[in-house]
Tab-separated table of C-alpha atoms in Angstrom:
chain	number	residue	atom	x	y	z
E	273	UNK	CA	17.690	-0.091	54.311
E	274	UNK	CA	13.977	0.249	54.968
E	275	UNK	CA	13.652	3.909	54.102
E	276	UNK	CA	10.654	5.514	52.506
E	277	UNK	CA	10.994	9.251	51.907
E	278	UNK	CA	8.207	11.789	51.541
E	279	UNK	CA	8.190	15.419	50.456
E	280	UNK	CA	7.275	17.963	51.549
E	281	UNK	CA	7.272	17.486	55.332
E	282	UNK	CA	4.668	20.200	55.763
E	283	UNK	CA	2.218	21.733	53.298
E	284	UNK	CA	-0.267	24.548	53.734
E	285	UNK	CA	-2.680	25.120	50.872
E	286	UNK	CA	-5.838	26.997	50.100
E	287	UNK	CA	-8.994	25.323	48.890
E	288	UNK	CA	-8.385	26.429	45.299
E	289	UNK	CA	-4.751	25.345	45.109
E	290	UNK	CA	-3.277	22.373	43.286
E	291	UNK	CA	-0.376	20.632	44.983
E	292	UNK	CA	1.305	17.234	44.960
E	293	UNK	CA	2.769	14.959	47.594
E	294	UNK	CA	5.692	12.760	46.664
E	295	UNK	CA	6.877	9.426	47.985
E	296	UNK	CA	9.987	7.472	47.034
E	297	UNK	CA	11.485	4.118	47.971
E	298	UNK	CA	14.529	2.296	46.644
E	299	UNK	CA	13.998	-1.063	48.304
E	300	UNK	CA	12.654	-2.733	45.184
E	301	UNK	CA	9.199	-2.938	46.711
E	302	UNK	CA	6.383	-3.475	44.229
E	303	UNK	CA	3.502	-2.363	46.453
E	304	UNK	CA	2.993	1.227	47.556
E	305	UNK	CA	0.243	2.778	49.639
E	306	UNK	CA	-1.268	6.113	50.593
E	307	UNK	CA	-2.849	6.523	54.015
E	308	UNK	CA	-4.547	9.458	55.707
E	309	UNK	CA	-4.287	9.842	59.467
E	310	UNK	CA	-6.266	12.244	61.611
E	311	UNK	CA	-5.231	13.083	65.168
E	312	UNK	CA	-5.681	10.252	67.682
E	313	UNK	CA	-6.964	7.890	64.953
E	314	UNK	CA	-5.234	4.984	63.188
E	315	UNK	CA	-4.058	5.340	59.581
E	316	UNK	CA	-6.873	5.051	57.058
E	317	UNK	CA	-6.055	3.407	53.732
E	318	UNK	CA	-6.661	5.514	50.631
E	319	UNK	CA	-4.942	3.793	47.691
E	320	UNK	CA	-2.853	0.721	46.935
E	321	UNK	CA	-0.571	0.322	43.929
E	322	UNK	CA	0.751	-3.065	42.937
E	323	UNK	CA	3.334	-3.264	40.139
E	324	UNK	CA	2.603	0.384	39.309
E	325	UNK	CA	-1.090	-0.320	38.804
E	326	UNK	CA	-3.856	0.950	41.057
E	327	UNK	CA	-5.298	-2.091	42.800
E	328	UNK	CA	-7.357	-0.542	45.601
E	329	UNK	CA	-9.167	2.790	45.788
E	330	UNK	CA	-10.991	3.086	49.083
E	331	UNK	CA	-13.750	5.289	47.665
E	332	UNK	CA	-11.565	8.344	48.027
E	333	UNK	CA	-13.004	11.647	46.686
E	334	UNK	CA	-11.756	12.611	43.241
E	335	UNK	CA	-10.025	15.697	44.628
E	336	UNK	CA	-7.275	13.193	45.567
E	337	UNK	CA	-5.599	11.714	42.490
E	338	UNK	CA	-2.817	9.149	42.861
E	339	UNK	CA	-0.119	8.441	40.319
E	340	UNK	CA	2.646	5.856	40.169
E	341	UNK	CA	5.119	6.961	37.459
E	342	UNK	CA	7.514	4.065	38.133
E	343	UNK	CA	8.245	1.357	40.660
E	344	UNK	CA	10.059	3.746	43.027
E	345	UNK	CA	7.779	6.776	42.978
E	346	UNK	CA	4.277	7.480	44.159
E	347	UNK	CA	2.523	10.820	43.918
E	348	UNK	CA	-0.708	12.137	45.362
E	349	UNK	CA	-2.146	15.082	43.457
E	350	UNK	CA	-4.391	17.390	45.451
E	351	UNK	CA	-6.975	19.790	44.052
E	352	UNK	CA	-9.866	21.743	45.570
E	353	UNK	CA	-9.370	20.248	49.010
E	354	UNK	CA	-11.561	20.994	52.006
E	355	UNK	CA	-10.413	21.994	55.507
E	356	UNK	CA	-11.487	18.570	56.767
E	357	UNK	CA	-8.802	17.056	54.507
E	358	UNK	CA	-6.164	18.461	56.839
E	359	UNK	CA	-4.279	15.449	58.204
E	360	UNK	CA	-1.004	13.534	58.187
E	361	UNK	CA	-0.598	11.797	54.830
E	362	UNK	CA	1.489	8.666	55.020
E	363	UNK	CA	3.118	6.700	52.259
E	364	UNK	CA	4.120	3.078	52.813
E	365	UNK	CA	5.708	0.353	50.748
E	366	UNK	CA	6.026	-3.413	50.967
E	367	UNK	CA	7.765	-6.070	48.850
E	368	UNK	CA	4.391	-7.277	47.602
E	369	UNK	CA	0.805	-6.479	48.611
E	370	UNK	CA	0.172	-8.185	51.926
E	371	UNK	CA	3.797	-8.128	53.061
E	372	UNK	CA	5.168	-6.044	55.922
E	373	UNK	CA	4.610	-2.370	55.259
E	374	UNK	CA	7.198	0.317	55.975
E	375	UNK	CA	6.012	3.866	56.436
E	376	UNK	CA	7.569	7.124	55.348
E	377	UNK	CA	7.751	10.113	57.718
E	378	UNK	CA	4.535	11.614	56.386
E	379	UNK	CA	3.411	14.995	55.072
E	380	UNK	CA	1.481	17.208	57.471
E	381	UNK	CA	-1.171	18.893	55.311
E	382	UNK	CA	-3.159	21.917	56.395
E	383	UNK	CA	-6.005	23.171	54.184
E	384	UNK	CA	-7.125	26.723	54.871
U	28	UNK	CA	-17.744	-5.299	66.621
U	29	UNK	CA	-14.625	-3.597	65.311
U	30	UNK	CA	-12.337	-5.737	63.174
U	31	UNK	CA	-9.263	-5.038	65.314
U	32	UNK	CA	-9.718	-3.867	68.881
U	33	UNK	CA	-7.277	-2.401	71.355
U	34	UNK	CA	-7.690	-0.707	74.702
U	35	UNK	CA	-7.089	2.982	74.015
U	36	UNK	CA	-5.331	3.535	77.368
U	37	UNK	CA	-3.414	5.355	78.538
U	38	UNK	CA	-1.519	2.417	79.982
U	39	UNK	CA	0.633	3.891	82.714
U	40	UNK	CA	3.736	1.846	83.545
U	41	UNK	CA	6.574	2.578	85.989
U	42	UNK	CA	10.050	2.719	84.469
U	43	UNK	CA	11.631	-0.728	84.459
U	44	UNK	CA	8.318	-2.584	84.619
U	45	UNK	CA	6.657	-4.733	81.944
U	46	UNK	CA	4.030	-3.137	79.721
U	47	UNK	CA	1.440	-5.580	78.398
U	48	UNK	CA	-0.642	-4.579	75.366
U	49	UNK	CA	-3.515	-6.597	73.986
U	50	UNK	CA	-5.227	-6.777	70.623
U	51	UNK	CA	-8.166	-8.897	69.449
U	52	UNK	CA	-9.318	-9.369	65.879
U	53	UNK	CA	-12.540	-10.622	64.384
U	54	UNK	CA	-11.485	-12.129	61.028
U	55	UNK	CA	-10.551	-15.733	61.749
U	56	UNK	CA	-8.740	-16.026	58.418
U	57	UNK	CA	-6.154	-13.376	59.304
U	58	UNK	CA	-2.613	-14.497	58.573
U	59	UNK	CA	-0.188	-11.691	59.428
U	60	UNK	CA	0.035	-9.573	62.540
U	61	UNK	CA	2.078	-6.470	63.188
U	62	UNK	CA	2.887	-4.072	65.986
U	63	UNK	CA	3.803	-0.501	65.119
U	64	UNK	CA	4.975	2.223	67.474
U	65	UNK	CA	3.940	5.798	66.754
U	66	UNK	CA	5.295	8.819	68.573
U	67	UNK	CA	3.079	11.908	68.628
U	68	UNK	CA	3.237	13.702	65.286
U	69	UNK	CA	5.444	11.009	63.717
U	70	UNK	CA	4.764	8.087	61.397
U	71	UNK	CA	4.260	4.446	62.468
U	72	UNK	CA	7.460	2.469	62.973
U	73	UNK	CA	7.419	-1.330	62.698
U	74	UNK	CA	8.362	-3.090	65.921
U	75	UNK	CA	7.377	-6.704	65.320
U	76	UNK	CA	5.668	-8.982	62.854
U	77	UNK	CA	4.314	-12.398	63.813
U	78	UNK	CA	2.687	-15.072	61.663
U	79	UNK	CA	2.619	-18.281	63.746
U	80	UNK	CA	1.088	-19.150	67.088
U	81	UNK	CA	3.406	-18.687	70.029
U	82	UNK	CA	5.953	-16.127	71.130
U	83	UNK	CA	8.429	-14.090	69.133
U	84	UNK	CA	11.104	-12.094	70.925
U	85	UNK	CA	13.166	-9.162	69.663
U	86	UNK	CA	15.210	-7.358	72.279
U	87	UNK	CA	12.901	-5.998	74.961
U	88	UNK	CA	9.809	-6.779	72.893
U	89	UNK	CA	7.866	-10.041	72.800
U	90	UNK	CA	4.865	-10.608	70.565
U	91	UNK	CA	2.447	-13.407	71.371
U	92	UNK	CA	-0.110	-14.838	68.951
U	93	UNK	CA	-3.031	-17.135	69.657
U	94	UNK	CA	-5.072	-17.656	66.507
U	95	UNK	CA	-7.618	-19.903	68.225
U	96	UNK	CA	-8.485	-17.078	70.606
U	97	UNK	CA	-7.956	-14.417	67.897
U	98	UNK	CA	-5.615	-12.580	70.170
U	99	UNK	CA	-2.205	-10.973	69.741
U	100	UNK	CA	-0.239	-9.209	72.449
U	101	UNK	CA	2.938	-7.215	72.886
U	102	UNK	CA	5.093	-7.214	75.995
U	103	UNK	CA	7.646	-4.478	76.570
U	104	UNK	CA	10.178	-5.483	79.215
U	105	UNK	CA	12.245	-2.995	81.231
U	106	UNK	CA	10.023	-0.146	79.994
U	107	UNK	CA	11.815	3.140	79.402
U	108	UNK	CA	10.400	6.681	79.161
U	109	UNK	CA	11.351	6.556	75.463
U	110	UNK	CA	8.771	3.755	75.058
U	111	UNK	CA	6.009	6.282	75.742
U	112	UNK	CA	4.055	6.271	72.482
U	113	UNK	CA	0.935	4.892	70.850
U	114	UNK	CA	1.193	1.236	69.834
U	115	UNK	CA	-0.841	0.166	66.828
U	116	UNK	CA	-1.869	-3.432	66.241
U	117	UNK	CA	-2.377	-4.260	62.547
U	118	UNK	CA	-3.792	-7.402	60.977
U	119	UNK	CA	-3.590	-8.596	57.385
U	120	UNK	CA	-4.756	-11.342	55.109
U	121	UNK	CA	-8.167	-12.170	56.475
U	122	UNK	CA	-11.148	-13.464	54.571
U	123	UNK	CA	-12.753	-10.027	54.718
U	124	UNK	CA	-9.569	-8.127	53.844
U	125	UNK	CA	-10.092	-7.900	50.123
U	126	UNK	CA	-6.809	-7.222	48.387
U	127	UNK	CA	-4.791	-8.031	51.502
U	128	UNK	CA	-5.460	-4.734	53.212
U	129	UNK	CA	-3.872	-3.956	56.554
U	130	UNK	CA	-6.520	-3.311	59.231
U	131	UNK	CA	-5.401	-1.215	62.189
U	132	UNK	CA	-6.685	-1.166	65.716
U	133	UNK	CA	-7.327	2.176	67.347
U	134	UNK	CA	-3.999	2.091	69.177
U	135	UNK	CA	-2.994	1.905	72.843
U	136	UNK	CA	-1.273	4.918	74.356
U	137	UNK	CA	1.534	3.897	76.700
U	138	UNK	CA	2.996	6.253	79.281
U	139	UNK	CA	6.174	5.177	81.079
U	140	UNK	CA	6.742	7.178	84.242
U	141	UNK	CA	10.296	7.650	85.587
């Protein structure tokens, strides 16, 4: 089973709202990733967690705050977002950093 | 020069024909190579991974890697309308890829016409 799940599927939020995206995998993978994808562009890496510790932050604005509560869960906390943050947010996991990555279905985020 | 380059397409292919997709990369130390398929509005789905020079076949898909030429390709045989999607080439493990980050090409849009 190579399933990564993400909730919610769609999210609409105002610029003053606080919301969270959730990602879960039960494959025993120890690396988890957040990507942002705009229309007609490839995924853009935001964060990498390895063994529940943040290993890469791609200079993402502080209005995006990742959290890895345990080896199966990854959250992305959102606060004071801008309309240009509207995008498809993808979670991925891999056995270890550098291994084949498997993507979840994504959360389509719209910021009004 | 972009780190991973693909022709953006669209690559128009008649049903039943072979679709040939190309990808070049700049980091000579790259070790792992992946092809993902992405339907419009959906997430990337892994099709193939390849690590050694030569060909790797999986069903109707064949990946080809030539590290000397820094080139990886994907052939789709007997193309079907359901193969119409954007195909992303991704490269990992290069000298410049600090932390083993996956670097994506811009994607090639494939359109299979019945």
